[in-house]
Short mmCIF file of C-alpha atoms in Angstrom, two decimals:
data_model
loop_
_atom_site.label_atom_id
_atom_site.label_comp_id
_atom_site.label_asym_id
_atom_site.label_seq_id
_atom_site.Cartn_x
_atom_site.Cartn_y
_atom_site.Cartn_z
CA MET A 1 1.36 -99.64 75.90
CA ILE A 2 2.82 -96.76 73.87
CA ARG A 3 3.53 -96.81 70.15
CA GLN A 4 7.18 -97.47 69.38
CA GLU A 5 7.48 -94.28 67.32
CA GLU A 6 6.11 -92.30 70.26
CA VAL A 7 8.62 -93.96 72.57
CA ASP A 8 11.40 -93.01 70.15
CA ALA A 9 10.19 -89.42 70.03
CA ALA A 10 9.47 -89.09 73.77
CA LYS A 11 11.11 -86.16 75.46
CA ILE A 12 12.69 -87.10 78.78
CA GLU A 13 12.23 -84.11 81.10
CA ILE A 14 13.97 -85.48 84.15
CA ILE A 15 15.05 -88.76 85.65
CA HIS A 16 15.88 -88.49 89.33
CA PRO A 17 15.25 -90.59 92.45
CA GLU A 18 12.66 -88.01 93.55
CA VAL A 19 10.98 -87.30 90.26
CA ALA A 20 10.80 -88.61 86.74
CA ALA A 21 8.94 -87.00 83.88
CA PHE A 22 8.65 -87.58 80.19
CA GLN A 23 6.51 -86.11 77.48
CA LEU A 24 4.80 -87.47 74.43
CA ASP A 25 3.03 -85.13 72.08
CA TRP A 26 -0.29 -85.99 73.75
CA LEU A 27 0.79 -86.83 77.27
CA LEU A 28 2.94 -85.60 80.11
CA LEU A 29 3.74 -88.33 82.60
CA GLN A 30 5.21 -87.45 85.97
CA VAL A 31 6.24 -89.72 88.80
CA THR A 32 7.25 -88.54 92.24
CA ARG A 33 7.81 -90.67 95.33
CA ASN A 34 4.13 -90.57 96.21
CA ARG A 35 2.35 -89.59 93.05
CA LEU A 36 1.83 -90.66 89.49
CA GLY A 37 0.44 -88.02 87.17
CA PHE A 38 -0.89 -88.34 83.63
CA HIS A 39 -1.68 -85.06 81.90
CA SER A 40 -3.12 -84.59 78.44
CA ASN A 41 -4.33 -81.52 76.61
CA ARG A 42 -5.84 -83.45 73.70
CA GLU A 43 -9.47 -84.38 74.11
CA SER A 44 -8.90 -87.04 71.49
CA HIS A 45 -6.50 -88.81 73.85
CA TYR A 46 -8.19 -88.52 77.26
CA GLU A 47 -9.34 -92.14 77.08
CA ALA A 48 -5.93 -93.22 75.87
CA ALA A 49 -4.38 -91.52 78.90
CA ARG A 50 -6.86 -93.29 81.15
CA ASP A 51 -6.04 -96.64 79.51
CA LEU A 52 -2.34 -96.02 79.92
CA LEU A 53 -2.90 -95.37 83.61
CA ILE A 54 -5.01 -98.51 83.93
CA GLY A 55 -2.33 -100.52 82.20
CA THR A 56 0.35 -99.00 84.43
CA LEU A 57 -1.62 -99.79 87.58
CA ASP A 58 -2.10 -103.32 86.30
CA LEU A 59 1.66 -103.68 86.19
CA LEU A 60 1.92 -102.07 89.64
CA ARG A 61 -0.93 -104.01 91.14
CA HIS A 62 0.85 -104.56 94.45
CA MET A 63 1.62 -100.86 94.94
CA PRO A 64 -0.57 -99.53 97.74
CA THR A 65 -2.43 -96.41 96.67
CA ARG A 66 -4.65 -94.19 98.74
CA ALA A 67 -6.34 -91.68 96.47
CA LEU A 68 -7.29 -90.85 92.91
CA GLY A 69 -7.82 -87.38 91.50
CA VAL A 70 -9.13 -86.57 88.05
CA ASN A 71 -8.73 -82.93 87.13
CA HIS A 72 -10.39 -81.18 84.24
CA ASN A 73 -8.94 -77.78 83.44
CA LEU A 74 -10.44 -75.31 81.03
CA VAL A 75 -9.23 -71.83 80.21
CA LEU A 76 -12.18 -69.53 79.68
CA GLU A 77 -11.37 -66.63 77.43
CA TYR A 78 -13.52 -63.52 77.57
CA GLU A 79 -13.72 -60.61 75.23
CA THR A 80 -12.51 -58.02 77.69
CA GLN A 81 -10.81 -57.74 81.03
CA GLY A 82 -14.00 -56.13 82.30
CA HIS A 83 -15.85 -59.39 81.83
CA CYS A 84 -13.18 -61.24 83.81
CA ASN A 85 -13.41 -58.66 86.58
CA GLN A 86 -17.16 -59.09 86.61
CA LEU A 87 -16.70 -62.84 87.10
CA GLY A 88 -14.39 -62.13 90.04
CA ARG A 89 -17.02 -59.89 91.65
CA GLU A 90 -19.71 -62.53 91.10
CA LEU A 91 -17.61 -65.09 92.92
CA VAL A 92 -16.33 -62.83 95.70
CA PRO A 93 -18.40 -59.67 96.22
CA GLU A 94 -15.93 -56.85 96.74
CA ASN A 95 -18.11 -55.11 99.35
CA LYS A 96 -17.26 -57.92 101.77
CA TRP A 97 -13.67 -56.72 101.83
CA THR A 98 -13.69 -52.98 101.30
CA THR A 99 -13.54 -52.25 105.03
CA VAL A 100 -10.21 -54.02 105.39
CA LEU A 101 -8.68 -53.99 101.90
CA GLN A 102 -8.10 -51.22 99.42
CA ARG A 103 -9.52 -52.08 96.00
CA PRO A 104 -10.05 -55.79 96.80
CA ALA A 105 -9.90 -58.21 93.91
CA MET A 106 -10.39 -61.92 93.57
CA ALA A 107 -7.05 -63.67 93.11
CA ARG A 108 -8.20 -67.24 93.46
CA VAL A 109 -11.31 -69.05 94.61
CA GLU A 110 -11.51 -72.68 95.66
CA GLU A 111 -14.83 -74.20 96.54
CA GLN A 112 -15.23 -77.75 97.78
CA GLY A 113 -18.32 -79.92 97.92
CA GLU A 114 -19.16 -83.33 99.25
CA ARG A 115 -19.51 -86.26 96.92
CA THR A 116 -23.05 -87.39 96.25
CA ASP A 117 -22.20 -90.83 94.84
CA GLY A 118 -21.44 -92.54 98.12
CA GLN A 119 -17.69 -92.55 97.50
CA ASP A 120 -15.24 -91.06 99.96
CA GLY A 121 -13.65 -87.85 98.70
CA TYR A 122 -14.76 -84.48 97.44
CA ILE A 123 -15.28 -82.28 94.41
CA ARG A 124 -13.17 -79.13 94.41
CA VAL A 125 -13.39 -76.25 91.96
CA ARG A 126 -10.61 -73.72 91.56
CA ILE A 127 -10.98 -70.52 89.59
CA GLU A 128 -8.18 -68.08 89.05
CA PRO A 129 -7.25 -65.47 86.51
CA ILE A 130 -4.32 -65.88 84.18
CA LEU A 131 -2.17 -62.97 83.20
CA ASP A 132 -2.76 -62.60 79.51
CA GLU A 133 -4.11 -59.15 78.92
CA GLY A 134 -6.49 -60.10 81.74
CA THR A 135 -8.99 -61.94 79.58
CA LYS A 136 -8.36 -65.56 80.57
CA VAL A 137 -9.56 -67.48 83.58
CA LEU A 138 -8.54 -70.99 84.58
CA CYS A 139 -11.35 -73.21 85.82
CA GLU A 140 -10.24 -76.51 87.33
CA VAL A 141 -12.52 -79.26 88.60
CA ASN A 142 -10.84 -81.82 90.83
CA ASP A 143 -12.81 -85.02 91.29
CA HIS A 144 -11.10 -86.65 94.25
CA PHE A 145 -11.59 -90.17 95.59
CA ASN A 146 -10.10 -91.39 98.86
CA LEU A 147 -9.79 -95.13 99.06
CA SER A 148 -11.29 -96.67 102.16
CA PRO A 149 -9.01 -98.76 104.40
CA ASP A 150 -10.98 -101.80 103.22
CA ASN A 151 -9.74 -101.18 99.70
CA LEU A 152 -6.09 -100.70 100.55
CA PRO A 153 -4.98 -104.33 100.16
CA SER A 154 -6.15 -104.17 96.56
CA SER A 155 -6.08 -100.44 96.09
CA THR A 156 -4.87 -100.40 92.50
CA VAL A 157 -7.74 -102.72 91.61
CA ALA A 158 -10.11 -100.30 93.33
CA ILE A 159 -8.68 -97.39 91.32
CA VAL A 160 -8.96 -99.27 88.06
CA LYS A 161 -12.60 -100.01 88.93
CA LEU A 162 -13.22 -96.32 89.58
CA LEU A 163 -11.60 -95.35 86.31
CA ASN A 164 -13.64 -97.87 84.37
CA GLU A 165 -16.98 -97.27 86.06
CA GLU A 166 -16.86 -93.56 86.96
CA TRP A 167 -15.03 -92.07 84.01
CA ARG A 168 -18.11 -90.79 82.25
CA ASN A 169 -19.67 -89.49 85.46
CA ILE A 170 -16.49 -87.62 86.30
CA ALA A 171 -16.46 -85.98 82.87
CA GLU A 172 -20.14 -85.07 83.12
CA ARG A 173 -19.64 -83.52 86.55
CA ALA A 174 -16.74 -81.44 85.30
CA THR A 175 -18.68 -80.28 82.25
CA HIS A 176 -21.70 -79.41 84.37
CA ILE A 177 -19.63 -77.37 86.82
CA ILE A 178 -17.70 -75.54 84.12
CA GLN A 179 -20.92 -74.72 82.30
CA TYR A 180 -22.28 -73.35 85.57
CA VAL A 181 -19.25 -71.09 85.94
CA GLU A 182 -19.86 -69.88 82.41
CA THR A 183 -23.45 -68.97 83.23
CA LEU A 184 -22.33 -66.66 86.04
CA LEU A 185 -21.74 -63.93 83.47
CA ARG A 186 -24.92 -64.40 81.49
CA MET B 1 -14.68 -84.07 78.33
CA THR B 2 -14.58 -80.39 78.90
CA THR B 3 -16.93 -78.02 77.23
CA THR B 4 -16.79 -76.74 73.72
CA ASN B 5 -17.57 -73.35 72.32
CA THR B 6 -21.28 -73.70 72.22
CA THR B 7 -22.25 -72.41 75.64
CA ARG B 8 -19.59 -69.94 76.58
CA PRO B 9 -20.83 -66.41 77.22
CA LEU B 10 -19.43 -63.25 75.74
CA ASP B 11 -16.59 -64.71 73.81
CA ILE B 12 -15.81 -67.47 72.71
CA ASN B 13 -12.91 -69.70 72.47
CA SER B 14 -11.76 -72.81 74.10
CA PRO B 15 -8.09 -72.08 73.79
CA TYR B 16 -6.95 -74.67 76.25
CA SER B 17 -8.36 -77.64 77.99
CA GLU B 18 -6.59 -80.36 79.85
CA MET B 19 -7.25 -83.48 81.84
CA ALA B 20 -5.02 -84.93 84.53
CA VAL B 21 -5.32 -88.16 86.45
CA THR B 22 -3.28 -88.58 89.58
CA PRO B 23 -3.45 -91.59 91.82
CA ALA B 24 -1.52 -91.08 95.04
CA PHE B 25 0.64 -93.75 96.53
CA ASP B 26 0.58 -94.66 100.18
CA ILE B 27 4.04 -94.23 101.59
CA PRO B 28 5.34 -93.37 105.05
CA PRO B 29 4.51 -89.74 106.03
CA GLN B 30 8.12 -88.76 106.62
CA ALA B 31 8.92 -89.59 103.03
CA ARG B 32 6.04 -87.72 101.49
CA SER B 33 6.67 -84.95 99.08
CA PRO B 34 5.07 -81.59 99.88
CA VAL B 35 3.26 -81.85 96.59
CA SER B 36 -0.21 -83.09 97.41
CA ALA B 37 -2.13 -85.45 95.21
CA ASN B 38 -4.71 -82.75 94.75
CA VAL B 39 -2.48 -79.89 93.78
CA SER B 40 -2.60 -79.64 90.07
CA THR B 41 0.74 -79.37 88.40
CA THR B 42 -0.92 -77.48 85.63
CA ALA B 43 -1.42 -74.27 87.55
CA PRO B 44 0.03 -71.15 85.99
CA ARG B 45 3.23 -69.95 87.55
CA ASN B 46 3.05 -67.32 90.26
CA ASP B 47 4.16 -64.61 87.91
CA GLN B 48 1.26 -65.38 85.65
CA MET B 49 -1.30 -64.77 88.34
CA THR B 50 -3.51 -61.76 88.42
CA ALA B 51 -6.71 -60.81 90.20
CA LEU B 52 -10.28 -60.25 89.14
CA GLY B 53 -12.35 -57.32 90.32
CA HIS B 54 -10.60 -54.20 89.11
CA ASP B 55 -9.14 -52.93 85.93
CA ARG B 56 -5.81 -52.65 87.67
CA PRO B 57 -5.01 -56.26 88.36
CA TYR B 58 -2.20 -58.01 90.02
CA LEU B 59 -2.16 -59.83 93.24
CA PRO B 60 0.47 -62.51 93.22
CA VAL B 61 -0.63 -65.72 94.86
CA GLY B 62 1.58 -68.13 96.75
CA LEU B 63 1.30 -71.54 95.14
CA PRO B 64 3.19 -74.75 95.68
CA VAL B 65 6.10 -75.02 93.29
CA PRO B 66 4.70 -76.98 90.36
CA LEU B 67 6.37 -79.86 88.63
CA PRO B 68 7.20 -79.32 84.99
CA THR B 69 4.23 -78.82 82.74
CA HIS B 70 4.19 -79.33 78.99
CA THR B 71 7.40 -77.51 78.20
CA GLU B 72 6.98 -77.19 74.48
CA ALA B 73 3.98 -75.65 72.80
CA GLN B 74 1.86 -78.53 71.63
CA PRO B 75 -1.09 -78.59 69.27
CA LEU B 76 -4.38 -78.74 71.15
CA PHE B 77 -7.35 -80.83 70.22
CA THR B 78 -10.89 -79.83 71.10
CA ALA B 79 -13.38 -82.60 70.42
CA LEU B 80 -16.75 -81.95 68.85
CA GLN B 81 -17.74 -85.59 68.86
CA LYS B 82 -16.22 -88.75 70.33
CA TRP B 83 -16.95 -92.41 69.87
CA GLN B 84 -15.61 -95.64 71.28
CA GLY B 85 -15.39 -98.26 68.58
CA THR B 86 -15.06 -102.04 68.59
CA VAL B 87 -13.68 -103.62 65.44
CA SER B 88 -16.07 -106.17 64.00
CA GLN B 89 -14.57 -107.06 60.64
CA VAL B 90 -11.29 -106.46 58.82
CA THR B 91 -10.56 -106.60 55.10
CA ASP B 92 -7.39 -105.87 53.13
CA SER B 93 -8.10 -102.16 52.97
CA THR B 94 -10.86 -101.40 55.46
CA PHE B 95 -12.29 -102.37 58.80
CA SER B 96 -15.82 -102.16 60.16
CA ALA B 97 -16.67 -101.22 63.71
CA VAL B 98 -19.55 -100.73 66.06
CA LEU B 99 -19.40 -97.23 67.48
CA LEU B 100 -20.72 -96.08 70.82
CA ASP B 101 -21.25 -92.34 71.05
CA LEU B 102 -19.33 -91.26 74.15
CA LEU B 103 -21.48 -88.16 74.52
CA GLU B 104 -24.77 -90.05 74.00
CA PRO B 105 -23.83 -93.58 75.08
CA SER B 106 -27.19 -95.13 74.23
CA VAL B 107 -26.59 -94.53 70.55
CA GLU B 108 -24.77 -97.27 68.63
CA GLU B 109 -23.72 -96.94 65.02
CA VAL B 110 -21.79 -99.00 62.52
CA ALA B 111 -19.06 -97.49 60.38
CA GLU B 112 -16.38 -98.55 57.96
CA PHE B 113 -12.89 -97.05 58.04
CA ASP B 114 -10.11 -97.07 55.54
CA LEU B 115 -6.94 -98.58 56.96
CA GLU B 116 -5.14 -95.55 55.54
CA GLU B 117 -6.73 -93.51 58.33
CA VAL B 118 -4.96 -95.51 61.04
CA SER B 119 -1.52 -94.59 62.34
CA ARG B 120 1.10 -97.00 61.16
CA GLY B 121 1.97 -97.94 64.73
CA ASP B 122 -1.61 -99.03 65.41
CA LEU B 123 -2.09 -101.23 62.35
CA ASP B 124 -0.97 -104.37 64.20
CA LEU B 125 -3.73 -103.84 66.73
CA ILE B 126 -6.57 -104.01 64.22
CA ALA B 127 -8.44 -107.25 64.75
CA PRO B 128 -12.01 -108.17 65.59
CA GLY B 129 -12.68 -107.08 69.17
CA ALA B 130 -10.03 -104.34 69.25
CA VAL B 131 -11.19 -101.15 70.92
CA PHE B 132 -10.40 -97.67 69.64
CA TYR B 133 -11.43 -94.08 70.17
CA TRP B 134 -12.48 -91.83 67.31
CA SER B 135 -12.64 -88.10 67.76
CA ILE B 136 -13.68 -85.35 65.40
CA GLY B 137 -12.82 -81.83 66.37
CA TYR B 138 -10.52 -78.88 65.97
CA ARG B 139 -6.76 -79.10 66.10
CA THR B 140 -5.17 -75.83 67.10
CA GLU B 141 -1.50 -75.31 66.36
CA PRO B 142 0.71 -73.29 68.72
CA SER B 143 0.63 -70.56 66.05
CA GLY B 144 -3.15 -70.37 66.44
CA GLU B 145 -3.92 -72.00 63.10
CA ARG B 146 -6.99 -74.18 63.38
CA SER B 147 -8.10 -77.09 61.29
CA ARG B 148 -10.80 -79.74 61.38
CA SER B 149 -9.31 -83.06 62.39
CA SER B 150 -10.27 -86.70 62.79
CA VAL B 151 -8.22 -88.83 65.18
CA LEU B 152 -8.24 -92.60 65.63
CA VAL B 153 -6.45 -94.00 68.67
CA PHE B 154 -6.39 -97.71 69.44
CA ARG B 155 -6.55 -98.91 73.01
CA ARG B 156 -3.35 -100.38 74.34
CA LEU B 157 -3.24 -102.47 77.46
CA PRO B 158 -0.41 -104.62 78.80
CA ALA B 159 -0.10 -108.02 77.21
CA TRP B 160 -1.14 -110.88 79.46
CA SER B 161 1.78 -112.65 81.05
CA GLU B 162 2.02 -116.35 81.83
CA LYS B 163 1.32 -115.41 85.44
CA ASP B 164 -1.86 -113.53 84.44
CA LEU B 165 -3.07 -116.51 82.43
CA GLN B 166 -2.32 -118.88 85.31
CA ARG B 167 -4.18 -116.60 87.72
CA ALA B 168 -7.20 -116.48 85.39
CA THR B 169 -7.13 -120.25 85.08
CA ASP B 170 -6.97 -120.62 88.86
CA ASN B 171 -9.87 -118.19 89.31
CA ALA B 172 -11.93 -120.12 86.77
CA LYS B 173 -11.19 -123.39 88.56
CA GLU B 174 -12.19 -121.87 91.88
CA LEU B 175 -15.45 -120.57 90.42
CA ARG B 176 -16.17 -123.95 88.86
CA ASN B 177 -15.57 -125.66 92.19
CA ASN B 178 -17.79 -123.14 93.98
CA PHE B 179 -20.60 -123.89 91.55
CA GLY B 180 -20.04 -127.62 92.02
CA TRP B 181 -19.47 -128.23 88.32
#
C-alpha cells in the first residue's frame, strides 16, 4: 500500500509495545494500544492517507473499533499580534472576566456542536494561539463519529463506509467552519 | 480540504494545514491510554502556547502530552485544485483519464498525461480503471521557498487474497440463490 522507495526511506520514530510511529515525507502514522492515527500536511495526499487507512482497516477487519475522528488543522497567520488579540476578544469577551482576572486573555477556546447528519458524534472546534511573534492561531475542526453498538460487530466496515461516503462532507464542514472563523475579524 | 489564501482577512498566508484521521479501537477500559481519540497529537507544545486578548501574551495551557509530531521540517503542499482521475487508456508514453473535480464534483473532464509525470514507483499501477489523485498547488519548502507544483498520486489498496476472492464468490452465490437464479 506504500511505494517501495517510500518504505525504504521511512523514518521509524519509535517501536514499542505501547506505541509505534513512523514517518513518510507525506504521512505520520502512529499506533497506540487504542488508537491508530494518520497525519498528513500535504493537501495533495489527503486522499492517499484516507486510502491507506481504508486499506489498513481492510487488513484489520476483525479489530473492533468504536470511533472515528477526522481533524482538519489550519494555522491562520495575521499581519499583527493586534489582529490575533482582536480574534481572542471576539471569541471570549474580556469584560466577562475582568471582575475576577487581571488582564484576561483567551488561551484556548473549544466549542462543540451536535451532528446534523443523523450520525452519532459531534463537531468540535478548537482555537488557540501559537507563540510565534503572536501572529499565528491554530484552528482545528474535529469531525467525530461514535459507532453505534449495532455497528460494533463490523465496526471497521462501518468506518470504511464513513470514510468513503462522508469524506467530502467532512472536508466541506471543516472548510465552512474555518472560513467562518476567518470572517470574525472582517 | 482546508482553505486557501483567497478568503483570509488581513493577511494572508496558509503557512500550515494538516489533516488527521484517527479511528479508535475498542479495548478494555483498564488498558486504555490516557490519550483520547479526540485529542489531536498535532497541538503545539505547552511552551508554544500564548493567549489572545492583550499585547502582553502568555498563559501556558495544560495539555495532554502529545505523541510525536512530524519531527523533521517537511515541505508543505497547499492545493489550489484537486481532481480524482480514472485511467481510461494507456499508450507507450501517455495515458488518458477521466477527471472528477473534487471541489466541484459534478464536473467531469478528460485529460492526457505524459508517463514522465508519474513517479517511478507508481508506473506499475497504470492500467485502465486505476484511480489517482491529481493536485495543483503551491509547495512550500521549510526554508519558505514556494513553487507551483503538480502532484499525481495513484491509489493503493491491499491486493485481494485468495480468502477475499472466495468470500466474494460465496457472496455472489448467496445473492444468486436469493434471487432464485
